[in-house]
Amino acid sequence: MKKIKYSLTALCMFLAMTSCMNLDINTDPDTPNSTSGNVASRLPAIQFWMGHTFQTTGFFAALMNQQITLARTASADRYGSLAEWSAANITASTYPYQAFFVGLGGTLPDVNAMAAKEGAYHYQAIVKAFRAMGFMILADVYGEMPYTNALTVEINPSYDNGKTIFNGALAEIDEAIELFGKTQEPGATPLSAGDVWNGGDVNKWIKFCYGLKARWLNNLSKKTDLYDPDAILAALENGPKSNAENTLINHELASVAVADHLWGDDVKTNYLYIWMLNWGRTYYVTKWYADILSDFDGKGIVDPRADKLIPSAQYNIDGVKTWKRTPGVDMATDIRIGTNFRAAGTYTDKWNVTETQDSFVVSMQSKGIHSPAYKDVADDGTVLNSGTYYARSDAPSHLMTYPEMCFIKAEVLFRRNDKNGAFAAYKEGIKAHIDLLNEKLIEGNPNVALAKISATDRDAFLNSEAVGSANDITLGKIMTQKFIALSYSNQNWNDMRRLDYGMAGGVAPGAYLGWKEPYEHSTGYVDLKWIPAGKQYRRLGYVSHEFNYNNHNLSASHPRALQDDIRSYPVWFDYPNDDYIPK
C-alpha cells in the first residue's frame, strides 16, 4: 500500500509539473528545431555559412578571372572548366546558392524573430546585413534570383531581376546601419555573446555595412545614369579608415577533432584551404598573377608580397638550398592542352624540371586532413612547398578591409581626373595591404612565405618606379593593384566584368596590366556553345535545384535562362543603363 501511495503521489507531482510547463508530447527535446537555442548560440553558425558563401564565390571567381588554374586538362574537371571559360560541368555553379539558402538563409527569419522578441537590435542588424550581402552575391554571380518571395513559405518563389535585388540589398544595409545604431533593450543578449567576427564591436559592424555600400555603389560604373561618385565617397568616409577597423574571420590550424558531419571538413579552418587544398586537387597560380607580383608594370622590380602570395620551393643548387618561386601556369598559351600538361605533378617537355631551370612549377597543395601523406617539408628540412598566404588553414579571411576602400577611392578620384588624390589613395592601398599581411606573418621566420615584410622593403617598393607617381597613374595600375589586395575575392570578378576585363574594344582597355583571355577559349579549343567566341564569362549558369524544382519561374526570369550561352550574358550591374531588359 505504501508503494501504491508513493507512486500516486509521484504521478500527481509529475502531472502538476507538466501542466505548468505545457509539455508538448509531440516535441522531442533532443531534436533541435526552428525555435531551439538563442540568438547568441545561433549566430556563429550563420557567420560560418556567410563566410563560406563569400569566400567560395571568390574561389570560383579566381578561376574565371585567371588568377589560379588546375594541373590537368581543364575539361576533365568541373572547376578546371571555369579556368578555360568552358562550362562542360555546371555543378560548380551550385555551391554559392546552396551555402546561402541551405546554410544560413532559412535560419535568418527565426533568428530575427528571436532577436525582435527580446529587443536585441544588433542581432537583427546582422540578419539584415547578411540578407543583403547574401542576395547581392547571388545577384552578382547568377543575375536573376528569387528575392522578394525567397526565405518565405513559398516553395516555388518567383524571380526578381538584378535591379530589384540591388536596390533591396541597399535598403536592407541602411536598415542594418540604423539597427546597429540603436541601444538594445535591457536584458537583451549582448552582441559580444555570439559574434565571432568582430567580437561584438558595433562600430566595426557599422563600418562593415558602409564598406558594402561603397563596394556596391562603385559597381555601377558602367551605368552613367546611376553612377554617383559623391555617394561612394560618403560611404567611404564611414567605412573602414584603417586596418584596425577591418572585418576579418580568424581561422585555426586544421584538426580532425572539429570536422562537420556532412563532408568531414574542419569547421575552423580557412575556407579557401578547404576548397583548394584539403580535398587533393592540385591548383597553381597563373603566370599572369605571378607576373604582376614579380614584375609589376614591366619595371623588373619584385613586389615584397611576391614570396607571400606565390608558392615557392627550395632546390638543392650546387649544394645550397635555394628558394625559387613558381613562374605560374601560362594560361595565354597551349600549355594545358593535350600532352603538354598532364595530371598533377607529371610534366613533359615544356615542364621538364632541373635544378638550374626556371621552368619548374610549384603547386598550392599543402598537407591537409584528407591528404595527410602529402609533405610540405622533406625529412631533411627542405621546404617542398611554401604554400600561399590566403590558402593556409589558419589564414584570415578578408571580408571587408581598409585596402579595398583605398582602391575604390583611387578609382573614383581617377575618374574625376584628380590624379594627385588618386595616386595618394592607390599608394596607401598598397601600403595598407602589405601591413595587413604582416599582421599574420612572423618576424624572422626562415620560410620566405611566412616571414614578415620589413618596413624597409615595403617603403622601397612604394617609392619605386613600379608603383610610379601621380604623373603616370593609370586605371590599369589602380585596378591591378586592387586585384592583388583582393586576391580570391568575388569583387575582383565584379570589377573585371564592369571594366570588360580590360580588353581592347571594352569600356576600359588596359584596366588589368598584361591580362589575356584564356588561350583554350580564344582559340576555340573548348566548346564555344557555353561562351561564344568574342564574348566573355559574365555569370554562372543557373543552379540544378532551380531547373528541377522551380523551372517555370526560372524560365521566365531571362529569355536565355534555359540556354547554354546564358553564361555570356551580363548581369544587371554589368549593363550600361538602368532600364536593362534581358534580350
XYZ file of C-alpha atoms in Angstrom:
583
model
C 0.000 0.000 0.000
C 2.865 2.359 0.785
C 4.323 1.692 -2.649
C 0.992 2.487 -4.317
C 0.631 5.652 -2.224
C 4.112 6.882 -3.116
C 3.525 6.060 -6.798
C 0.275 8.002 -6.883
C 1.958 10.949 -5.153
C 4.810 10.922 -7.693
C 2.329 10.726 -10.563
C 0.353 13.693 -9.230
C 3.529 15.729 -8.843
C 4.615 14.847 -12.410
C 1.199 15.829 -13.815
C 1.267 19.110 -11.901
C 4.743 19.930 -13.174
C 3.983 19.046 -16.780
C 0.757 21.057 -16.731
C 2.721 24.086 -15.570
C 5.293 23.509 -18.345
C 2.654 22.871 -21.038
C 4.656 19.835 -22.093
C 4.190 19.025 -25.794
C 4.405 15.276 -26.213
C 4.954 15.788 -29.970
C 8.219 17.672 -29.389
C 11.438 15.738 -28.971
C 13.657 17.741 -26.571
C 16.729 16.046 -28.060
C 15.970 17.189 -31.628
C 16.626 20.884 -32.395
C 14.016 22.834 -34.342
C 13.492 26.382 -35.604
C 12.891 27.715 -32.098
C 15.788 25.923 -30.414
C 18.722 27.770 -28.937
C 19.049 31.519 -28.663
C 20.469 34.348 -30.748
C 23.953 34.042 -29.261
C 24.210 30.291 -29.889
C 22.879 30.509 -33.438
C 24.916 33.452 -34.713
C 28.268 31.597 -35.086
C 26.716 29.055 -37.466
C 25.171 31.858 -39.509
C 28.546 33.580 -39.715
C 30.234 30.315 -40.698
C 27.942 29.875 -43.703
C 28.089 33.547 -44.635
C 31.856 33.235 -44.711
C 31.552 30.149 -46.906
C 29.192 31.959 -49.288
C 31.582 34.896 -49.616
C 34.896 33.073 -49.846
C 33.970 30.138 -52.041
C 32.337 32.501 -54.526
C 35.716 34.217 -54.565
C 37.349 30.857 -55.235
C 35.194 30.351 -58.347
C 35.970 33.925 -59.395
C 39.727 33.300 -59.072
C 39.408 30.528 -61.655
C 37.350 32.593 -64.093
C 39.481 35.722 -63.812
C 42.714 33.798 -64.441
C 44.309 34.022 -61.010
C 44.520 30.257 -60.487
C 44.099 27.091 -62.532
C 44.329 23.334 -62.227
C 47.124 20.971 -63.183
C 45.171 18.837 -65.589
C 43.349 19.088 -68.889
C 40.659 21.521 -67.845
C 37.648 19.834 -69.393
C 38.209 16.830 -67.139
C 37.364 18.799 -64.014
C 34.341 20.882 -63.087
C 36.487 23.653 -61.602
C 39.088 23.452 -64.327
C 36.342 24.206 -66.829
C 35.890 27.601 -65.190
C 39.535 28.457 -65.837
C 39.264 27.693 -69.548
C 35.943 29.576 -69.866
C 34.026 26.440 -70.609
C 31.111 25.111 -68.620
C 31.049 21.462 -69.536
C 30.188 20.588 -65.959
C 27.701 23.009 -64.415
C 27.790 21.541 -60.916
C 30.428 24.100 -59.980
C 27.686 26.734 -60.023
C 25.628 25.132 -57.234
C 27.641 25.972 -54.157
C 27.110 29.745 -53.635
C 23.365 29.139 -53.890
C 23.493 26.133 -51.577
C 25.756 27.751 -48.995
C 23.448 30.741 -48.652
C 19.983 29.212 -48.910
C 20.686 25.910 -47.147
C 23.475 27.034 -44.821
C 22.045 30.230 -43.370
C 19.184 31.713 -45.369
C 16.462 29.585 -43.825
C 17.745 30.408 -40.345
C 17.655 34.197 -40.725
C 13.869 34.671 -40.191
C 13.970 32.582 -36.994
C 16.928 34.466 -35.539
C 15.330 37.784 -36.479
C 12.123 36.792 -34.652
C 14.098 35.722 -31.564
C 16.066 38.972 -31.554
C 12.959 41.130 -32.046
C 11.225 39.433 -29.129
C 13.975 40.470 -26.682
C 14.923 43.779 -28.281
C 18.346 42.527 -29.420
C 18.569 45.059 -32.235
C 22.190 44.317 -33.056
C 21.364 40.699 -33.909
C 18.527 41.940 -36.100
C 21.062 44.231 -37.768
C 23.308 41.292 -38.636
C 20.333 39.427 -40.091
C 19.609 42.440 -42.314
C 23.265 42.815 -43.299
C 23.640 39.117 -44.116
C 20.410 39.018 -46.134
C 21.686 41.975 -48.137
C 25.182 40.569 -48.578
C 23.988 37.087 -49.460
C 21.404 38.143 -52.020
C 23.819 40.645 -53.574
C 26.415 37.889 -54.022
C 23.797 35.671 -55.670
C 22.718 38.500 -57.964
C 26.374 39.181 -58.795
C 27.016 35.622 -59.925
C 23.644 34.417 -61.241
C 21.889 37.640 -62.276
C 18.202 36.985 -61.626
C 17.237 35.170 -58.416
C 14.269 34.711 -56.069
C 14.443 37.591 -53.587
C 11.113 39.171 -52.663
C 9.431 35.806 -52.086
C 12.561 33.918 -51.054
C 13.016 32.655 -47.478
C 9.237 32.556 -47.039
C 6.690 29.736 -47.005
C 6.572 29.945 -50.804
C 8.184 26.755 -52.146
C 8.338 27.964 -55.761
C 9.320 31.624 -55.387
C 9.198 33.925 -58.387
C 12.389 35.542 -59.655
C 13.420 39.171 -59.281
C 15.712 40.988 -61.673
C 19.117 42.309 -60.655
C 17.879 45.870 -60.240
C 15.255 44.821 -57.681
C 17.778 42.775 -55.723
C 20.409 45.534 -55.853
C 18.034 48.227 -54.587
C 16.585 45.867 -51.993
C 20.020 44.984 -50.660
C 20.994 48.648 -50.388
C 17.802 49.378 -48.461
C 18.460 46.468 -46.112
C 22.005 47.672 -45.469
C 20.624 51.081 -44.473
C 18.194 49.320 -42.133
C 21.093 47.340 -40.652
C 23.047 50.541 -40.027
C 20.022 52.043 -38.265
C 19.583 48.948 -36.078
C 23.275 48.873 -35.164
C 22.896 52.488 -34.036
C 20.134 51.650 -31.552
C 20.670 50.834 -27.896
C 19.469 47.317 -27.168
C 16.632 46.779 -24.697
C 17.527 45.999 -21.063
C 18.316 42.327 -20.671
C 18.794 41.754 -24.404
C 21.623 39.401 -25.352
C 24.797 41.448 -25.949
C 26.258 41.072 -29.431
C 29.597 40.038 -27.924
C 27.972 36.831 -26.638
C 27.619 35.399 -30.142
C 29.688 37.444 -32.585
C 32.822 35.542 -33.649
C 33.761 38.006 -36.417
C 34.014 41.371 -34.699
C 33.676 40.363 -31.056
C 30.552 42.466 -30.612
C 32.237 45.688 -31.794
C 29.218 47.572 -33.158
C 31.433 50.306 -34.611
C 33.198 47.717 -36.803
C 29.853 46.368 -37.962
C 28.667 49.826 -38.971
C 31.882 50.331 -40.931
C 31.407 46.902 -42.492
C 27.961 47.973 -43.721
C 29.224 51.256 -45.152
C 32.045 49.355 -46.833
C 29.478 47.141 -48.545
C 27.639 50.262 -49.724
C 30.821 51.737 -51.192
C 31.648 48.422 -52.890
C 28.203 48.029 -54.417
C 27.728 51.639 -55.494
C 31.101 51.578 -57.246
C 29.983 48.505 -59.194
C 27.614 50.800 -61.106
C 30.446 52.478 -63.028
C 29.019 51.296 -66.366
C 25.674 52.921 -65.621
C 26.204 56.591 -66.373
C 22.625 57.320 -65.266
C 23.197 55.813 -61.808
C 26.910 56.097 -61.006
C 27.261 58.587 -58.127
C 30.847 59.376 -57.063
C 29.688 61.593 -54.180
C 27.596 58.783 -52.684
C 30.572 56.412 -52.946
C 32.923 58.868 -51.245
C 30.333 59.482 -48.498
C 30.114 55.737 -47.840
C 33.925 55.516 -47.756
C 34.033 58.236 -45.106
C 32.002 55.981 -42.841
C 33.698 52.706 -43.803
C 36.981 51.256 -42.523
C 39.622 54.021 -42.244
C 42.456 51.782 -41.045
C 43.321 48.101 -40.738
C 42.185 48.252 -37.119
C 38.634 48.628 -38.445
C 38.712 45.683 -40.858
C 36.245 42.813 -40.598
C 38.210 39.560 -40.792
C 37.493 35.938 -39.937
C 40.309 34.428 -37.919
C 40.847 30.724 -38.545
C 42.787 27.929 -36.896
C 45.147 25.139 -37.914
C 43.456 22.033 -39.274
C 42.340 19.415 -36.768
C 40.338 16.258 -37.356
C 38.676 16.838 -33.996
C 36.404 19.633 -35.234
C 35.082 18.297 -38.535
C 31.465 18.815 -39.615
C 29.110 15.876 -40.018
C 28.295 16.362 -43.703
C 31.646 16.416 -45.504
C 34.168 15.896 -42.750
C 35.642 19.373 -43.316
C 37.211 21.282 -40.461
C 34.795 23.994 -39.345
C 37.507 26.314 -38.015
C 39.910 26.442 -40.951
C 40.146 28.958 -43.772
C 37.516 28.305 -46.436
C 39.986 28.512 -49.323
C 42.087 25.873 -47.610
C 39.081 23.562 -47.594
C 38.216 24.142 -51.231
C 41.654 24.400 -52.811
C 43.900 22.191 -50.728
C 42.110 19.883 -48.383
C 40.489 17.616 -50.952
C 43.535 16.841 -53.047
C 43.012 18.830 -56.259
C 46.249 20.480 -57.328
C 45.918 24.193 -58.050
C 48.517 26.594 -59.401
C 48.726 30.350 -59.647
C 48.770 31.588 -63.229
C 51.705 33.263 -64.916
C 49.701 36.488 -65.141
C 49.215 36.599 -61.371
C 52.870 35.727 -60.761
C 53.978 38.417 -63.229
C 52.028 41.277 -61.655
C 53.761 40.469 -58.365
C 57.267 39.785 -59.655
C 57.419 42.412 -62.407
C 54.638 44.959 -61.915
C 54.220 47.287 -64.882
C 57.241 45.708 -66.574
C 59.768 47.586 -64.460
C 61.706 44.500 -63.345
C 61.007 45.187 -59.665
C 59.807 42.411 -57.365
C 56.910 43.217 -55.068
C 57.797 42.287 -51.446
C 54.467 40.417 -51.299
C 55.572 38.043 -54.086
C 57.088 35.454 -51.750
C 53.953 35.501 -49.595
C 51.415 35.080 -52.395
C 53.294 32.959 -54.971
C 54.242 29.402 -53.910
C 57.966 28.648 -53.684
C 60.170 25.634 -53.055
C 63.768 25.019 -52.008
C 66.063 23.440 -54.597
C 69.492 21.995 -53.964
C 71.641 24.000 -56.383
C 75.389 23.410 -56.131
C 74.901 22.130 -52.610
C 72.959 25.191 -51.487
C 69.245 25.249 -50.656
C 67.847 27.945 -52.929
C 64.339 29.389 -52.901
C 62.554 29.619 -56.248
C 59.096 30.995 -56.869
C 56.870 29.251 -59.369
C 56.508 31.194 -62.632
C 52.878 30.097 -62.756
C 50.869 28.408 -65.478
C 50.721 30.493 -68.651
C 47.024 30.427 -69.478
C 47.641 32.538 -72.594
C 49.397 29.560 -74.261
C 48.545 25.961 -75.141
C 50.449 24.592 -72.148
C 47.463 22.706 -70.683
C 46.275 21.161 -73.950
C 46.897 17.507 -74.803
C 50.219 16.005 -73.720
C 51.768 19.352 -72.823
C 50.104 19.267 -69.426
C 49.343 16.037 -67.627
C 47.903 15.168 -64.253
C 49.201 16.776 -61.085
C 52.949 16.508 -60.665
C 53.583 14.896 -64.059
C 55.177 17.081 -66.713
C 56.551 16.532 -70.199
C 58.811 18.577 -72.457
C 57.639 22.111 -71.636
C 57.616 21.348 -67.931
C 60.811 19.365 -67.656
C 62.408 20.420 -64.403
C 66.080 20.554 -63.474
C 67.673 22.238 -60.514
C 69.024 25.127 -62.580
C 65.994 25.831 -64.757
C 63.401 28.496 -64.077
C 60.656 26.470 -65.754
C 59.692 24.475 -62.655
C 56.181 24.808 -61.250
C 55.151 24.699 -57.584
C 51.559 23.928 -56.706
C 49.496 25.416 -53.907
C 48.998 21.986 -52.363
C 49.680 21.588 -48.668
C 49.177 18.917 -46.070
C 45.505 18.588 -45.171
C 43.142 16.359 -43.243
C 42.171 14.418 -46.347
C 45.657 14.224 -47.861
C 47.921 13.516 -44.844
C 50.546 11.766 -46.945
C 51.456 14.996 -48.731
C 54.512 16.666 -47.255
C 55.298 20.378 -47.197
C 58.772 19.726 -45.768
C 61.117 16.826 -46.586
C 62.742 14.721 -43.876
C 65.970 16.724 -44.204
C 64.123 20.014 -43.645
C 63.966 21.103 -47.299
C 60.754 23.066 -47.948
C 58.946 21.362 -50.819
C 56.137 23.885 -50.929
C 55.921 27.218 -49.177
C 52.175 27.496 -49.691
C 50.427 30.799 -50.214
C 49.159 33.318 -47.659
C 45.444 33.224 -48.431
C 45.000 29.448 -48.545
C 46.685 28.211 -45.370
C 44.364 26.601 -42.867
C 44.924 29.387 -40.319
C 44.956 32.296 -42.782
C 42.367 35.001 -42.023
C 39.500 35.587 -44.459
C 39.385 39.228 -45.536
C 35.711 40.210 -45.645
C 35.889 43.993 -45.547
C 39.216 45.827 -45.487
C 40.726 49.277 -45.495
C 42.915 48.477 -48.547
C 39.770 47.841 -50.617
C 38.366 51.196 -49.505
C 41.596 52.898 -50.613
C 41.407 51.419 -54.112
C 37.739 52.321 -54.506
C 38.645 55.890 -53.583
C 41.568 55.856 -56.013
C 39.293 54.751 -58.867
C 36.625 57.366 -58.086
C 39.192 60.177 -57.904
C 40.904 58.974 -61.073
C 37.577 59.136 -62.906
C 37.301 62.731 -61.656
C 40.748 63.452 -63.108
C 42.152 64.083 -59.629
C 45.454 62.300 -60.285
C 47.151 63.504 -57.108
C 44.292 62.266 -54.936
C 44.000 59.033 -56.896
C 47.716 58.291 -56.576
C 47.729 59.004 -52.833
C 44.828 56.586 -52.276
C 46.372 53.960 -54.576
C 49.725 54.114 -52.782
C 48.022 53.968 -49.387
C 46.076 50.917 -50.543
C 49.301 49.059 -51.395
C 50.884 50.035 -48.071
C 47.769 49.043 -46.117
C 47.663 45.648 -47.811
C 51.314 44.934 -47.009
C 50.675 45.947 -43.394
C 47.577 43.735 -43.299
C 49.553 40.703 -44.482
C 52.182 41.465 -41.845
C 49.600 41.061 -39.089
C 49.732 37.306 -39.710
C 53.348 36.958 -40.876
C 56.174 36.151 -38.452
C 59.284 38.200 -37.816
C 62.438 36.366 -38.896
C 60.749 33.135 -39.997
C 63.184 31.151 -42.215
C 60.333 30.262 -44.601
C 60.199 33.182 -47.051
C 56.429 32.789 -47.385
C 55.891 33.183 -43.649
C 58.413 35.919 -42.860
C 57.200 39.423 -42.079
C 57.875 42.118 -44.728
C 60.289 44.714 -43.388
C 59.363 48.388 -43.379
C 62.480 48.997 -45.455
C 61.372 46.610 -48.209
C 57.819 47.928 -48.085
C 58.858 51.568 -48.420
C 61.406 50.815 -51.130
C 58.674 49.261 -53.242
C 56.217 52.074 -52.538
C 58.778 54.602 -53.721
C 59.901 52.556 -56.708
C 59.395 53.089 -60.407
C 56.968 50.154 -60.410
C 54.460 51.952 -58.182
C 55.184 55.159 -60.057
C 53.905 58.653 -59.346
C 50.866 60.877 -59.762
C 52.196 61.813 -63.202
C 51.910 58.261 -64.542
C 48.980 56.885 -62.532
C 46.562 54.881 -64.683
C 43.345 52.967 -64.147
C 45.333 49.854 -65.080
C 47.734 50.346 -62.167
C 44.904 51.020 -59.735
C 42.805 48.029 -60.735
C 45.738 45.607 -60.994
C 46.950 46.539 -57.514
C 43.386 46.270 -56.232
C 43.260 42.772 -57.740
C 46.333 41.773 -55.705
C 44.888 43.230 -52.499
C 41.570 41.441 -53.062
C 43.028 38.105 -54.139
C 40.425 35.310 -54.176
C 37.534 37.758 -53.825
C 34.394 37.744 -55.942
C 34.738 41.521 -56.101
C 37.663 41.078 -58.486
C 35.311 39.335 -60.913
C 32.722 42.088 -60.428
C 35.373 44.687 -61.262
C 36.674 42.771 -64.257
C 33.216 42.396 -65.768
C 32.208 46.029 -65.353
C 35.540 47.001 -66.946
C 35.134 44.378 -69.719
C 38.251 42.562 -68.449
C 40.342 45.496 -69.689
C 40.122 44.034 -73.198
C 40.510 46.091 -76.364
C 37.164 47.423 -77.513
C 35.712 47.408 -73.999
C 34.897 50.303 -71.680
C 38.393 50.388 -70.115
C 41.143 48.925 -72.347
C 44.234 48.031 -70.318
C 42.427 48.080 -66.977
C 44.367 44.933 -65.984
C 48.031 45.083 -66.900
C 49.031 42.205 -69.194
C 45.796 40.241 -68.718
C 44.664 37.973 -71.567
C 41.674 35.775 -72.299
C 42.446 32.059 -71.715
C 44.050 30.517 -74.790
C 41.796 27.493 -74.668
C 38.737 29.706 -75.156
C 40.193 32.261 -77.553
C 41.376 29.553 -79.953
C 38.141 27.567 -79.800
C 39.774 24.547 -78.191
C 36.778 24.304 -75.860
C 33.125 24.009 -76.844
C 32.029 27.595 -77.560
C 28.342 26.865 -77.037
C 28.753 27.982 -73.433
C 30.564 31.254 -74.086
C 30.597 32.043 -77.819
C 33.700 33.470 -79.486
C 34.078 37.183 -78.864
C 32.138 37.049 -75.585
C 33.318 36.675 -72.003
C 32.369 34.857 -68.822
C 29.634 37.114 -67.388
C 27.711 34.899 -64.936
C 27.454 31.376 -63.598
C 24.862 29.067 -65.050
C 21.679 28.616 -63.075
C 21.520 26.013 -60.346
C 20.253 22.492 -60.968
C 17.870 22.767 -57.995
C 16.051 25.584 -59.773
C 15.905 23.582 -63.010
C 14.446 20.636 -61.122
C 12.040 22.303 -58.701
C 11.339 25.855 -59.894
C 11.678 25.554 -63.641
C 8.627 27.642 -64.549
C 9.866 30.708 -62.672
C 13.440 30.133 -63.798
C 12.491 30.011 -67.472
C 10.554 33.282 -67.118
C 13.485 35.093 -65.474
C 15.556 35.669 -68.625
C 14.991 34.959 -72.341
C 18.147 32.805 -72.387
C 17.688 31.257 -68.938
C 17.499 27.680 -70.214
C 20.145 28.091 -72.919
C 23.802 27.090 -72.645
C 25.083 30.556 -73.525
C 23.382 32.289 -70.569
C 26.879 32.465 -69.053
C 27.912 35.075 -71.619
C 25.034 37.458 -70.837
C 25.684 40.381 -68.452
C 24.067 40.625 -65.033
C 22.311 43.898 -64.203
C 25.234 45.936 -62.815
C 27.314 44.906 -65.854
C 24.878 46.500 -68.324
C 25.201 50.164 -69.432
C 21.877 51.619 -68.260
C 19.314 51.422 -65.514
C 16.450 50.070 -67.599
C 18.203 46.952 -68.785
C 15.751 44.376 -70.074
C 17.345 40.981 -70.823
C 17.272 40.151 -74.523
